[in-house]
Short mmCIF file of N, CA and C in Angstrom, two decimals:
data_model
loop_
_atom_site.label_atom_id
_atom_site.label_comp_id
_atom_site.label_asym_id
_atom_site.label_seq_id
_atom_site.Cartn_x
_atom_site.Cartn_y
_atom_site.Cartn_z
N GLN B 1 10.94 12.06 -11.98
CA GLN B 1 11.61 11.09 -11.36
C GLN B 1 10.79 10.26 -10.55
N VAL B 2 10.64 9.13 -10.68
CA VAL B 2 9.74 8.20 -9.64
C VAL B 2 10.38 7.89 -8.43
N GLN B 3 9.73 8.37 -7.31
CA GLN B 3 10.22 8.15 -6.07
C GLN B 3 10.02 6.68 -5.40
N LEU B 4 8.85 6.24 -5.71
CA LEU B 4 8.16 4.92 -5.12
C LEU B 4 7.99 4.14 -6.31
N VAL B 5 8.09 2.84 -6.18
CA VAL B 5 7.82 1.69 -7.11
C VAL B 5 7.25 0.70 -6.48
N GLU B 6 6.01 0.51 -6.87
CA GLU B 6 5.17 -0.85 -6.43
C GLU B 6 5.42 -2.06 -7.22
N SER B 7 5.45 -3.13 -6.60
CA SER B 7 5.54 -4.37 -7.20
C SER B 7 4.94 -5.55 -6.63
N GLY B 8 4.72 -6.45 -7.12
CA GLY B 8 4.07 -7.77 -6.62
C GLY B 8 2.59 -8.06 -6.98
N GLY B 9 2.18 -7.26 -7.77
CA GLY B 9 0.75 -7.29 -8.33
C GLY B 9 0.64 -8.59 -9.40
N GLY B 10 -0.59 -8.90 -9.61
CA GLY B 10 -0.75 -9.87 -10.51
C GLY B 10 -2.05 -10.54 -10.54
N LEU B 11 -2.27 -11.74 -11.03
CA LEU B 11 -3.56 -12.46 -11.22
C LEU B 11 -3.56 -13.39 -10.04
N VAL B 12 -4.62 -13.47 -9.30
CA VAL B 12 -4.64 -14.45 -8.26
C VAL B 12 -6.05 -14.91 -8.07
N GLN B 13 -6.29 -16.20 -7.78
CA GLN B 13 -7.72 -16.67 -7.60
C GLN B 13 -8.24 -16.28 -6.18
N PRO B 14 -9.59 -16.22 -6.22
CA PRO B 14 -10.21 -15.92 -4.78
C PRO B 14 -9.57 -16.87 -3.84
N GLY B 15 -9.51 -16.26 -2.60
CA GLY B 15 -8.76 -16.90 -1.31
C GLY B 15 -7.46 -16.87 -1.48
N GLY B 16 -6.76 -16.43 -2.53
CA GLY B 16 -5.35 -16.41 -2.54
C GLY B 16 -4.56 -15.35 -1.93
N SER B 17 -3.32 -15.24 -2.05
CA SER B 17 -2.56 -14.17 -1.48
C SER B 17 -1.52 -13.60 -2.29
N LEU B 18 -1.20 -12.26 -1.87
CA LEU B 18 -0.16 -11.52 -2.71
C LEU B 18 0.56 -10.62 -1.69
N ARG B 19 1.72 -10.44 -2.00
CA ARG B 19 2.53 -9.45 -1.19
C ARG B 19 3.12 -8.41 -2.04
N LEU B 20 2.56 -7.00 -1.79
CA LEU B 20 3.03 -5.99 -2.62
C LEU B 20 4.15 -5.31 -2.02
N SER B 21 5.10 -4.71 -2.68
CA SER B 21 6.25 -4.10 -1.97
C SER B 21 6.26 -2.67 -2.62
N CYS B 22 6.81 -1.69 -1.77
CA CYS B 22 6.92 -0.38 -2.16
C CYS B 22 8.24 0.13 -1.86
N ALA B 23 9.04 0.24 -2.88
CA ALA B 23 10.57 0.58 -2.79
C ALA B 23 10.80 2.13 -3.04
N ALA B 24 11.34 2.67 -2.21
CA ALA B 24 11.95 4.04 -2.32
C ALA B 24 13.21 4.15 -2.90
N SER B 25 13.49 4.98 -3.82
CA SER B 25 14.66 5.10 -4.58
C SER B 25 15.49 6.36 -4.18
N ASP B 26 15.12 7.47 -3.98
CA ASP B 26 15.72 8.75 -3.78
C ASP B 26 15.58 9.43 -2.46
N PHE B 27 15.19 8.83 -1.37
CA PHE B 27 14.97 9.27 -0.11
C PHE B 27 14.72 8.21 0.91
N ALA B 28 14.83 8.72 2.09
CA ALA B 28 14.92 7.55 3.15
C ALA B 28 13.54 7.41 3.70
N LEU B 29 13.01 6.28 3.39
CA LEU B 29 11.53 5.90 3.69
C LEU B 29 11.35 6.00 5.35
N ALA B 30 12.41 5.82 6.13
CA ALA B 30 12.34 5.61 7.55
C ALA B 30 11.70 6.92 8.13
N TYR B 31 11.82 8.02 7.43
CA TYR B 31 11.41 9.29 7.84
C TYR B 31 9.80 9.55 7.56
N TYR B 32 9.25 8.48 6.97
CA TYR B 32 7.81 8.77 6.30
C TYR B 32 7.00 7.63 6.92
N ALA B 33 5.68 8.00 7.03
CA ALA B 33 4.65 7.08 7.05
C ALA B 33 4.42 6.44 5.72
N ILE B 34 3.85 5.19 5.71
CA ILE B 34 3.69 4.53 4.38
C ILE B 34 2.13 4.30 4.34
N GLY B 35 1.54 4.64 3.22
CA GLY B 35 0.14 4.38 3.14
C GLY B 35 -0.01 3.62 1.82
N TRP B 36 -1.03 2.77 1.85
CA TRP B 36 -1.51 1.90 0.72
C TRP B 36 -2.92 2.14 0.34
N PHE B 37 -3.17 2.31 -1.07
CA PHE B 37 -4.36 2.71 -1.68
C PHE B 37 -4.82 1.86 -2.67
N ARG B 38 -5.90 1.94 -3.05
CA ARG B 38 -6.32 1.18 -4.21
C ARG B 38 -7.41 2.03 -4.95
N GLN B 39 -7.55 1.67 -6.36
CA GLN B 39 -8.58 2.32 -7.12
C GLN B 39 -9.11 1.31 -7.98
N ALA B 40 -10.34 0.88 -7.93
CA ALA B 40 -10.85 -0.01 -8.84
C ALA B 40 -11.54 0.85 -10.07
N PRO B 41 -11.81 0.24 -11.18
CA PRO B 41 -12.47 0.97 -12.27
C PRO B 41 -13.80 1.50 -11.76
N GLY B 42 -14.02 2.81 -12.19
CA GLY B 42 -15.33 3.57 -11.82
C GLY B 42 -15.45 3.85 -10.34
N LYS B 43 -14.47 3.65 -9.47
CA LYS B 43 -14.57 3.95 -8.27
C LYS B 43 -13.43 5.01 -7.70
N GLU B 44 -13.85 5.65 -6.59
CA GLU B 44 -12.92 6.55 -5.94
C GLU B 44 -11.67 5.78 -5.35
N ARG B 45 -10.53 6.47 -5.20
CA ARG B 45 -9.35 5.99 -4.60
C ARG B 45 -9.71 5.80 -3.21
N GLU B 46 -9.21 4.56 -2.71
CA GLU B 46 -9.67 4.21 -1.27
C GLU B 46 -8.31 4.01 -0.57
N GLU B 47 -8.12 4.63 0.65
CA GLU B 47 -7.04 4.36 1.47
C GLU B 47 -7.42 3.14 2.39
N ILE B 48 -6.38 2.15 2.29
CA ILE B 48 -6.82 0.91 2.77
C ILE B 48 -5.89 0.59 3.92
N SER B 49 -4.59 1.21 4.00
CA SER B 49 -3.90 0.91 5.28
C SER B 49 -2.68 1.96 5.33
N CYS B 50 -2.22 2.14 6.63
CA CYS B 50 -1.11 3.06 6.82
C CYS B 50 -0.39 2.65 7.98
N ILE B 51 0.98 2.85 8.01
CA ILE B 51 1.80 2.43 8.96
C ILE B 51 2.70 3.69 9.21
N SER B 52 2.71 3.93 10.64
CA SER B 52 3.60 5.27 11.14
C SER B 52 5.00 4.93 11.02
N ASN B 53 5.72 6.11 10.86
CA ASN B 53 7.22 5.83 11.02
C ASN B 53 7.61 6.06 12.62
N ARG B 54 6.74 6.72 13.32
CA ARG B 54 7.10 7.10 14.70
C ARG B 54 7.12 5.92 15.65
N ASP B 55 5.99 5.34 15.75
CA ASP B 55 5.66 4.29 16.62
C ASP B 55 5.26 2.95 16.07
N GLY B 56 5.35 2.75 14.73
CA GLY B 56 4.80 1.59 14.00
C GLY B 56 3.40 1.33 14.09
N SER B 57 2.63 2.17 14.58
CA SER B 57 1.17 1.97 14.57
C SER B 57 0.62 1.68 13.20
N THR B 58 -0.48 0.99 13.13
CA THR B 58 -1.07 0.64 11.75
C THR B 58 -2.59 0.84 11.79
N SER B 59 -3.12 1.14 10.62
CA SER B 59 -4.54 1.39 10.47
C SER B 59 -4.96 0.66 9.27
N TYR B 60 -6.32 0.32 9.23
CA TYR B 60 -6.81 -0.61 8.07
C TYR B 60 -8.17 -0.01 7.84
N ALA B 61 -8.42 -0.13 6.70
CA ALA B 61 -10.05 0.22 6.22
C ALA B 61 -10.81 -1.04 6.57
N ASP B 62 -11.90 -1.00 6.78
CA ASP B 62 -12.88 -2.09 7.26
C ASP B 62 -12.91 -3.05 6.08
N SER B 63 -12.68 -2.61 4.90
CA SER B 63 -12.92 -3.55 3.75
C SER B 63 -11.81 -4.57 3.74
N VAL B 64 -10.55 -4.28 4.35
CA VAL B 64 -9.42 -5.06 4.44
C VAL B 64 -8.96 -5.69 5.77
N LYS B 65 -9.50 -5.09 6.75
CA LYS B 65 -9.19 -5.52 8.08
C LYS B 65 -9.23 -7.05 8.23
N GLY B 66 -8.29 -7.63 8.87
CA GLY B 66 -8.28 -8.90 9.13
C GLY B 66 -7.80 -9.78 7.98
N ARG B 67 -7.56 -9.09 6.90
CA ARG B 67 -7.03 -9.78 5.63
C ARG B 67 -5.70 -9.31 5.24
N PHE B 68 -5.49 -8.07 5.43
CA PHE B 68 -4.24 -7.42 4.91
C PHE B 68 -3.40 -6.92 6.06
N THR B 69 -2.07 -7.08 5.83
CA THR B 69 -1.27 -6.67 6.83
C THR B 69 -0.19 -5.62 6.39
N ILE B 70 0.11 -4.56 6.88
CA ILE B 70 1.08 -3.61 6.38
C ILE B 70 2.21 -3.67 7.26
N SER B 71 3.41 -3.52 6.62
CA SER B 71 4.69 -3.70 7.27
C SER B 71 5.74 -2.83 6.67
N ARG B 72 6.87 -2.79 7.22
CA ARG B 72 7.94 -1.85 6.62
C ARG B 72 9.34 -2.52 7.07
N ASP B 73 10.38 -2.36 6.00
CA ASP B 73 11.73 -2.65 6.29
C ASP B 73 12.53 -1.51 6.02
N ASN B 74 12.94 -0.71 7.04
CA ASN B 74 13.53 0.49 6.71
C ASN B 74 14.98 0.24 6.25
N ALA B 75 15.71 -0.93 6.61
CA ALA B 75 16.98 -0.90 6.08
C ALA B 75 16.83 -1.28 4.58
N LYS B 76 15.81 -1.82 4.23
CA LYS B 76 15.69 -2.04 2.59
C LYS B 76 15.04 -0.85 1.92
N ASN B 77 14.65 0.17 2.82
CA ASN B 77 13.75 1.19 2.07
C ASN B 77 12.70 0.77 1.45
N THR B 78 11.86 -0.07 2.02
CA THR B 78 10.65 -0.74 1.32
C THR B 78 9.58 -0.92 2.40
N GLY B 79 8.26 -0.78 1.86
CA GLY B 79 7.10 -1.06 2.57
C GLY B 79 6.55 -2.29 1.90
N TYR B 80 5.52 -2.83 2.67
CA TYR B 80 4.93 -4.06 2.20
C TYR B 80 3.43 -4.04 2.58
N LEU B 81 2.75 -4.63 1.71
CA LEU B 81 1.41 -5.09 2.05
C LEU B 81 0.97 -6.46 1.73
N GLN B 82 0.94 -7.27 2.71
CA GLN B 82 0.51 -8.66 2.57
C GLN B 82 -1.04 -8.83 2.60
N MET B 83 -1.53 -9.42 1.42
CA MET B 83 -2.95 -9.61 1.13
C MET B 83 -3.22 -10.89 1.19
N ASN B 84 -4.06 -11.35 2.05
CA ASN B 84 -4.56 -12.79 2.27
C ASN B 84 -6.02 -12.81 1.96
N SER B 85 -6.67 -13.92 1.75
CA SER B 85 -8.00 -14.19 1.51
C SER B 85 -8.62 -13.23 0.47
N LEU B 86 -7.93 -13.09 -0.60
CA LEU B 86 -8.45 -12.02 -1.50
C LEU B 86 -9.72 -12.53 -2.13
N LYS B 87 -10.42 -11.38 -2.40
CA LYS B 87 -11.71 -11.45 -3.05
C LYS B 87 -11.70 -10.77 -4.40
N PRO B 88 -12.80 -11.07 -5.17
CA PRO B 88 -12.81 -10.36 -6.37
C PRO B 88 -13.09 -8.97 -6.12
N GLU B 89 -13.73 -8.44 -5.29
CA GLU B 89 -13.79 -6.96 -5.13
C GLU B 89 -12.50 -6.40 -4.63
N ASP B 90 -11.52 -7.16 -4.34
CA ASP B 90 -10.16 -6.49 -4.06
C ASP B 90 -9.45 -6.06 -5.36
N THR B 91 -10.06 -6.42 -6.57
CA THR B 91 -9.36 -6.20 -7.85
C THR B 91 -9.46 -4.59 -7.96
N ALA B 92 -7.99 -4.10 -8.18
CA ALA B 92 -7.79 -2.63 -8.45
C ALA B 92 -6.40 -2.44 -8.61
N VAL B 93 -6.08 -1.24 -8.92
CA VAL B 93 -4.79 -0.78 -8.98
C VAL B 93 -4.27 -0.39 -7.61
N TYR B 94 -3.28 -0.85 -7.16
CA TYR B 94 -2.79 -0.61 -5.76
C TYR B 94 -1.52 0.40 -5.76
N TYR B 95 -1.64 1.40 -4.95
CA TYR B 95 -0.56 2.53 -4.99
C TYR B 95 -0.13 2.55 -3.48
N CYS B 96 1.10 2.78 -3.35
CA CYS B 96 1.71 3.26 -2.20
C CYS B 96 2.04 4.79 -2.17
N ALA B 97 2.22 5.41 -0.82
CA ALA B 97 2.48 6.70 -0.79
C ALA B 97 3.08 7.04 0.54
N THR B 98 3.74 8.18 0.63
CA THR B 98 4.26 8.55 1.93
C THR B 98 3.73 9.88 2.34
N ALA B 99 3.81 10.07 3.70
CA ALA B 99 3.50 11.35 4.36
C ALA B 99 4.40 11.44 5.56
N VAL B 100 4.36 12.69 6.04
CA VAL B 100 5.03 12.71 7.47
C VAL B 100 4.26 11.91 8.41
N GLU B 101 3.27 11.85 8.47
CA GLU B 101 2.40 10.79 9.40
C GLU B 101 1.11 10.51 8.64
N CYS B 102 0.59 9.48 9.03
CA CYS B 102 -0.56 8.93 8.32
C CYS B 102 -1.88 9.85 8.28
N SER B 103 -1.79 10.83 9.11
CA SER B 103 -2.91 11.88 9.02
C SER B 103 -2.69 13.01 8.15
N ASP B 104 -1.44 13.17 7.72
CA ASP B 104 -0.97 14.11 6.87
C ASP B 104 -1.04 14.09 5.50
N PRO B 105 -1.10 15.16 4.59
CA PRO B 105 -1.17 15.10 3.20
C PRO B 105 -0.07 14.11 2.62
N TRP B 106 -0.41 13.36 1.58
CA TRP B 106 0.52 12.55 0.91
C TRP B 106 1.54 13.24 0.00
N ASP B 107 2.94 12.81 0.20
CA ASP B 107 3.94 13.66 -0.47
C ASP B 107 4.41 12.97 -1.81
N TYR B 108 4.52 11.78 -1.66
CA TYR B 108 5.12 10.88 -2.83
C TYR B 108 4.09 9.75 -3.17
N TRP B 109 4.07 9.38 -4.44
CA TRP B 109 3.11 8.32 -4.93
C TRP B 109 4.03 7.41 -5.78
N GLY B 110 3.61 6.18 -5.75
CA GLY B 110 4.27 5.30 -6.80
C GLY B 110 3.23 5.21 -7.93
N GLN B 111 3.66 4.51 -9.16
CA GLN B 111 3.01 4.43 -10.25
C GLN B 111 1.89 3.30 -10.16
N GLY B 112 1.89 2.47 -9.24
CA GLY B 112 0.74 1.57 -9.06
C GLY B 112 0.90 0.19 -9.62
N THR B 113 0.39 -0.84 -8.95
CA THR B 113 0.61 -2.04 -9.56
C THR B 113 -0.83 -2.87 -9.58
N GLN B 114 -1.15 -3.51 -10.75
CA GLN B 114 -2.54 -4.07 -10.99
C GLN B 114 -2.66 -5.45 -10.13
N VAL B 115 -3.62 -5.44 -9.31
CA VAL B 115 -4.14 -6.71 -8.64
C VAL B 115 -5.46 -7.24 -9.17
N THR B 116 -5.38 -8.36 -9.76
CA THR B 116 -6.63 -8.80 -10.25
C THR B 116 -7.03 -10.13 -9.62
N VAL B 117 -8.18 -10.29 -9.00
CA VAL B 117 -8.65 -11.44 -8.37
C VAL B 117 -9.83 -12.10 -9.28
N SER B 118 -9.60 -13.13 -9.88
CA SER B 118 -10.60 -13.87 -10.64
C SER B 118 -11.72 -14.35 -9.94
N SER B 119 -12.80 -14.61 -10.82
CA SER B 119 -14.08 -14.90 -10.20
C SER B 119 -14.07 -16.69 -10.26
#
């Protein structure tokens, strides 16, 4: 049973924007931190952002800082990743995941959504 479902990926030109969504179906997302990850072909999975469930604090990888913004809407049981100023090197499969806190092991994962930034 899939607990998290990502959506919003697609093909975009360099400099463009996308907003990814992470919808939880079988549990209350409000009790969890939400992390966003990506994995490009031939590369290791990279944690790019996380938002706490406790104080709303956020963190970003240097590779996306200043361009991506993480947020959440607990009433909709959904997390978001707004991606601006996209670069070809942002091309990857993007995943969301949940944890008790951003520093804790990840409990649930989505199936991923493809983001492709053209040259």
